[in-house]
Amino acid sequence: MVAFLVSAIRLGMSLLLGSTGETITEKVGHLNLGIPGIMCVGAACGCYAEYLYFKAVGVAVVPILAIIIPLIAALIGGALMGLLFSFLTITLRANQNMTGLAITTLGIGLSEYIINEATTIFTKGSKYFTAPLIPFTDRLGVFGDLVLEYGVFVYLALAIAIVTTYVLNKTRVGLHLRAVGENPATADAAGINVSKYRYVATCIGCAIAGLGGLAFIMDYLKGNWEYCVDTIGWLAIALVIFTVWNPTIAIFGSVAFGALYVASSYIPGVSFAGKALFKMLPYVVTLLVLIITSMRKKREHQPPQSLGLSYFREER
Amino acid sequence: MAKPIALECRGITKTFGRVVANKNCDLEVYHGEILAILGENGSGKTTLMNMVAGIYFPDEGRIFINGEEVTIASPKDAFAYKIGMIHQHFKLVDLFSATENIILGLEEQKKYNLKVAEEKVDEICHKYGFEIDPRKKIYNMSVSEKQTVEIIKVLYRGADILILDEPTAVLTPQETQKLFAVLRRMRDDGKCIIIITHKLHEVLSLSGRVTVLRKGEYIGTVNTAETTESQLTEMMVGKKITLNIDRAEPQNVTDRLEVQHISSVDALGNTVLDDISFTARSGEILGIAGIAGSGQREMLEAIAGLHHLTGGDIYYHNPKTGQIDDLRNKTPIQIRDLGVRLSFVPEDRLGMGLVGNMDIVDNMMLRSYRKGRGMFLHRREPKDLAEHIIHDLQVVTPGASTPVRHLSGGNVQKVLVGREIAASPTVLMAAYPVRGLDVNASYTIYNLLNQQKERGTAVIFVGEDLDVLLELCDRIMVINGGRIAGIVDGRTARKDEIGLLMTKSQEKEDALHGEN
Amino acid sequence: MAKTEKTLAPLVHIVKRDPGSVTWKYRLLVRAIAVLAALLLSGILITLLTKKNPLAVYGSMVSGVFGSPRRIWNMLQGVAMLLCVSLAVTPAFKMKFWNIGAEGQVLISGLACVATMMFLGSALPTGLLILVMVAVSILAGTIWAVLPAIFKAYWNTNETLFTLMMNYVATQLVDYFLKVFVKDGSGVLTPMPQFGLPVIGNQAYLLNVLIVAVVTVLAYIYLKYSKQGYEISVVGESENTARYIGINVKKVIIRTMLLSGAICGLAGLLLVGGTNHTISTTTAGGRGFTAIMVSWLGKFDPLYMVLTSFLLVFLDQGAQQVSTDFRISSSISDIVIGIILLFIIGCEFFLQYRVVTRKNRKENV
């Protein structure tokens, strides 16, 4: 049971990072279908950086650097992809759905290329990510195992989700950001630099999503690269809808998704085939949430109003 | 004048392409006064004020604030000079609360604190007598409440010069009175208030001085106390112009469309049509007058089968069969299947009447594409019709396969009216058919409506220019707040009589209804 | 007037082009430049990675597509399948209904088809079996497509997100049934060519190519000359106008998605019944997404879409060849396609907007 929850939480946190990133970009009005590709790139950049670092230092590994270097690489990888997406959709006003899908294609290709240049085994580096951040937790019994014995990513994801919710709802920047996503013309008239907000928010969101990709490989998969980071990306997009654009709800939503995803391995009696059905559940519940919120028409639970639309001031 | 001067414009000129919006305009306003800028639609009032508010940048001229020459290149600059403008189209984020909208875009040094902001909003409300809940979401608000939010937004930013662009266009008479009371209080507080309007009675009841523009040019400024309605009208429209629209005596007048006690509500549950009854007759033009948004659009859409009614009936007297059919809450297709030849020129030409990206031929098909057998379109007839209309109505276009979006406003309207008339309707409804059209195009439209009248169509014409209504229509129905305020004879009615019906408060009648 | 000097027009300013002023020559030029620039960039990239002569790289691409009859047939099959899915999404796109669920619609109909082949294959005579396969595949595709349409029509549920989710539901269903069907637990279903669609002219792909060619022409006629196609355009351009002339918008949305789903069903049938004779979770192979590009790049015109799907298949197959010839990762194909797509998407900007710099603005005034 404990192992199941721990596994669910660890998968959930990489989903949480992805969905927090997507939430930020959606809040400024960007439906970024490039997130799966961006998560791939983030993961690949992080892993590649780890590979280079280990190759450079040999055995003299500084644990903190072994964590920081891949993190920064993943952030930069994600942010650069975000910059590309932003340039096309904001400056060139390209269609967001198209751009996102193309970015995903490109991202998957890039990540596979990068990984092929290195290796698919990062278990050595993964150790540093999965090592419990808080010492002596193994003596605290179940509580310690369940609540405290996580690597850096779980706490990082939680912190990012909470900070994001706070910034979105309780700060001036958040207010402006949401205004840009809801009604860019109004935001523009109020003196908010729409393009700047969109650029910055999208790049930050994509950087966070990039971390999510790295978390999936380094934490959940314990360093064994699998070519399925993009599925986690789509799941993260689903999670955004499931949690009605709120990263704090997403903390619980992500664990729920994680649980559904891994449940089949831990529940006795589930057949080999049944696992596939369990993996379907996150999408089905997301569909239900999407349907129910659209039927209830509660304004707070709808997608940002100008989601998917480019903004051009002189268009009337 | 003891009061200090707040804003002064000298020789402002602005052109858009070849169109001169403002030519050498002057303006001065003092602190603690309400200045009305009066002018007809298209006289350049809004453009002039947009330059003061930083939306446009003047081609020529100088602007002074408190005696100092300034450059206002953006709304931000305008805020810095304490100028705030309340536009006709509100710029609010629906999902946000009043306060969130009010503080949107502000870069204060202080920490972001919604509570404090809400208190400050409350304070402003208290000071000037606004009634609004700072936490209420915009999507739950009435138009008047939204306007209040816009005004508070400007005041919150510490504006001393407030510009209101036709603020009463969307308000009920009661709401208008409330707004005026607030504006007077602000004036007494030393604010400088500029109100753009084309309604004389508002000018007279509210302003201290009036500046009149006509066709982009500055005509003059007078003290309200020393002027009369007729003087202002003359300044506004120039010397009395007779429009010389032909008006034939109605022939063979018979009842065609009988509207009885129709009522409806909008999405928010507010009443938009309240017990409206009238009869449109063949061979006659029935004019509909009223302030914009009094229910004209909903009324026409209800007749066309596009607006749901909560009560009442719409009877159509079929001239062919002699039958009487009830059109209430039927779909446009059902109405057509009953043999009702109803044509409708909606207000929103490119958004409703036509498809901008389609060419003239395909737009002709909008009404007729179902005709003919089989699953395929028949483009021959619409093509002939398109060429016919282009020729007869002198539509300026490179050809019948040009997307209508590329045509000028007048030509777009010719295409739309031409198509609607081509169906040889028994009822023709036209909403603001000459809005934005030049004189020649307008007369083309008047002639077309008159031709329809002469061939026995019941024409319903919703207009905004009272002179036109008075010269074109046989009867004029005035609606006010979703109700009929009166039906007058187009030949004998006076302009001020209609103006009064359009604007008079209906509170008294409300009271009477209440007693019953 | 000294003060106004500092607030001149901004340094660069973007204005919308008058759509009438954009000639087809200009359109062609911009798009051609975009494709060439992207090819050049990809060529440079590959050259840097392989350190081989760039001309050899392009040569390898061309030979990968046209080098042998087999490759040409592969290309034709690729174009046909991609085009088929693209034709499916086009009516919906024209209606501004963002159906990104073609992937799932194709998969689910493939699943239905494979199930029919497995369970009825030996029970029914060939002719009847094929009829059932056709019916079942198309039915499955329509169901998958019409669900989001119903919710869109009645509750305005976001169709992009809805169809996206449906893709993964379909993928997992395929995964599930593969595990149920395949008793050995490998999850790989042995092909059943004996129950497939007939092979004509001794060419495995000929039937597919012919069917898609017919569908292309039909789709072109439907969109351009039929009343229903006209209704789709009106609804896509302006729902308000559609209402005004009495079009039942809900009905059109649902009807169009039925059609969309049916064509996806056909694609599933051709892929499973006509080509692979088996199914896996990757049978649709991302075509549902690529099809969106094809349709959009082809301006929703089935005839242009033949060209755009050829372009994408050419790139994919060519890049695969490059990766084999020069022993680099096959992911190069995704990278090249991604780059080309981004260039083409980006170049639309130059068709819709004009950049006015301060200098030439002055000259204009």
Short mmCIF file of C-alpha atoms in Angstrom, two decimals, chain A residues 148-266:
data_model
loop_
_atom_site.label_atom_id
_atom_site.label_comp_id
_atom_site.label_asym_id
_atom_site.label_seq_id
_atom_site.Cartn_x
_atom_site.Cartn_y
_atom_site.Cartn_z
CA LEU A 148 9.00 12.51 3.98
CA GLU A 149 11.13 10.04 2.11
CA TYR A 150 11.22 11.66 -1.28
CA GLY A 151 13.88 13.05 -3.49
CA VAL A 152 14.20 16.62 -4.51
CA PHE A 153 11.57 16.53 -7.28
CA VAL A 154 8.56 15.89 -5.08
CA TYR A 155 9.26 18.88 -2.92
CA LEU A 156 10.21 20.99 -5.88
CA ALA A 157 6.97 20.17 -7.68
CA LEU A 158 4.88 20.90 -4.61
CA ALA A 159 6.65 24.19 -4.04
CA ILE A 160 6.27 25.24 -7.66
CA ALA A 161 2.57 24.36 -7.71
CA ILE A 162 1.87 26.26 -4.52
CA VAL A 163 3.91 29.28 -5.53
CA THR A 164 2.19 29.30 -8.92
CA THR A 165 -1.26 29.28 -7.35
CA TYR A 166 -0.22 32.05 -5.05
CA VAL A 167 1.22 34.17 -7.81
CA LEU A 168 -1.77 33.62 -10.07
CA ASN A 169 -4.38 34.46 -7.49
CA LYS A 170 -2.78 36.72 -4.95
CA THR A 171 -0.42 39.01 -6.75
CA ARG A 172 -0.62 41.83 -9.20
CA VAL A 173 1.44 39.91 -11.73
CA GLY A 174 -1.06 37.07 -11.47
CA LEU A 175 -3.99 39.40 -11.96
CA HIS A 176 -2.39 40.85 -15.07
CA LEU A 177 -1.51 37.43 -16.33
CA ARG A 178 -5.06 36.17 -16.01
CA ALA A 179 -6.40 39.34 -17.61
CA VAL A 180 -4.15 38.73 -20.62
CA GLY A 181 -5.59 35.24 -21.01
CA GLU A 182 -9.18 36.27 -20.48
CA ASN A 183 -9.35 39.44 -22.50
CA PRO A 184 -6.12 40.69 -24.04
CA ALA A 185 -7.74 43.79 -25.53
CA THR A 186 -8.83 44.90 -22.08
CA ALA A 187 -5.45 44.13 -20.61
CA ASP A 188 -3.81 46.10 -23.40
CA ALA A 189 -6.08 49.06 -22.79
CA ALA A 190 -5.19 48.92 -19.11
CA GLY A 191 -1.55 49.41 -20.04
CA ILE A 192 -0.42 45.80 -19.65
CA ASN A 193 2.17 44.67 -22.16
CA VAL A 194 0.34 41.68 -23.57
CA SER A 195 3.21 40.31 -25.63
CA LYS A 196 5.67 40.59 -22.78
CA TYR A 197 3.38 38.75 -20.38
CA ARG A 198 2.69 36.05 -22.93
CA TYR A 199 6.35 35.57 -23.75
CA VAL A 200 7.51 35.42 -20.17
CA ALA A 201 4.67 33.25 -18.91
CA THR A 202 4.97 30.80 -21.78
CA CYS A 203 8.72 30.44 -21.37
CA ILE A 204 8.44 29.95 -17.62
CA GLY A 205 5.62 27.47 -18.07
CA CYS A 206 7.60 25.51 -20.63
CA ALA A 207 10.70 25.52 -18.43
CA ILE A 208 8.65 24.05 -15.58
CA ALA A 209 7.21 21.45 -17.94
CA GLY A 210 10.77 20.61 -18.99
CA LEU A 211 11.52 19.85 -15.35
CA GLY A 212 8.50 17.57 -15.34
CA GLY A 213 10.03 15.52 -18.13
CA LEU A 214 13.28 15.19 -16.22
CA ALA A 215 11.40 14.22 -13.06
CA PHE A 216 9.68 11.44 -14.95
CA ILE A 217 12.95 9.93 -16.10
CA MET A 218 15.16 10.58 -13.10
CA ASP A 219 12.67 10.08 -10.31
CA TYR A 220 9.81 7.87 -11.44
CA LEU A 221 11.75 5.70 -13.89
CA LYS A 222 14.86 5.81 -11.72
CA GLY A 223 17.03 6.87 -14.59
CA ASN A 224 15.99 4.32 -17.21
CA TRP A 225 15.08 6.31 -20.30
CA GLU A 226 11.90 5.24 -22.02
CA TYR A 227 10.56 6.77 -25.19
CA CYS A 228 7.25 7.67 -23.66
CA VAL A 229 7.81 11.03 -22.06
CA ASP A 230 5.28 12.50 -24.48
CA THR A 231 2.47 10.33 -23.09
CA ILE A 232 3.14 11.94 -19.73
CA GLY A 233 2.86 15.30 -21.49
CA TRP A 234 -0.60 14.53 -22.84
CA LEU A 235 -1.61 13.28 -19.44
CA ALA A 236 -0.39 16.58 -17.99
CA ILE A 237 -2.60 18.50 -20.43
CA ALA A 238 -5.50 16.33 -19.34
CA LEU A 239 -4.65 17.11 -15.76
CA VAL A 240 -4.95 20.84 -16.41
CA ILE A 241 -8.55 20.36 -17.51
CA PHE A 242 -9.24 17.85 -14.77
CA THR A 243 -8.18 20.34 -12.14
CA VAL A 244 -9.95 23.29 -13.78
CA TRP A 245 -6.80 25.36 -14.26
CA ASN A 246 -5.80 25.38 -10.61
CA PRO A 247 -2.30 24.09 -9.70
CA THR A 248 -3.22 23.54 -6.06
CA ILE A 249 -6.07 21.24 -6.96
CA ALA A 250 -3.59 19.73 -9.40
CA ILE A 251 -1.47 18.57 -6.47
CA PHE A 252 -4.23 16.15 -5.52
CA GLY A 253 -5.29 15.57 -9.09
CA SER A 254 -1.78 14.57 -10.06
CA VAL A 255 -1.56 12.03 -7.27
CA ALA A 256 -4.95 10.68 -8.32
CA PHE A 257 -3.78 10.41 -11.91
CA GLY A 258 -0.54 8.86 -10.78
CA ALA A 259 -2.48 6.38 -8.67
CA LEU A 260 -4.73 5.38 -11.55
CA TYR A 261 -1.72 4.99 -13.77
CA VAL A 262 0.23 2.76 -11.44
CA ALA A 263 -2.71 1.13 -9.62
CA SER A 264 -2.79 -1.94 -11.82
CA SER A 265 0.67 -2.98 -10.71
CA TYR A 266 -0.23 -2.88 -7.05
#
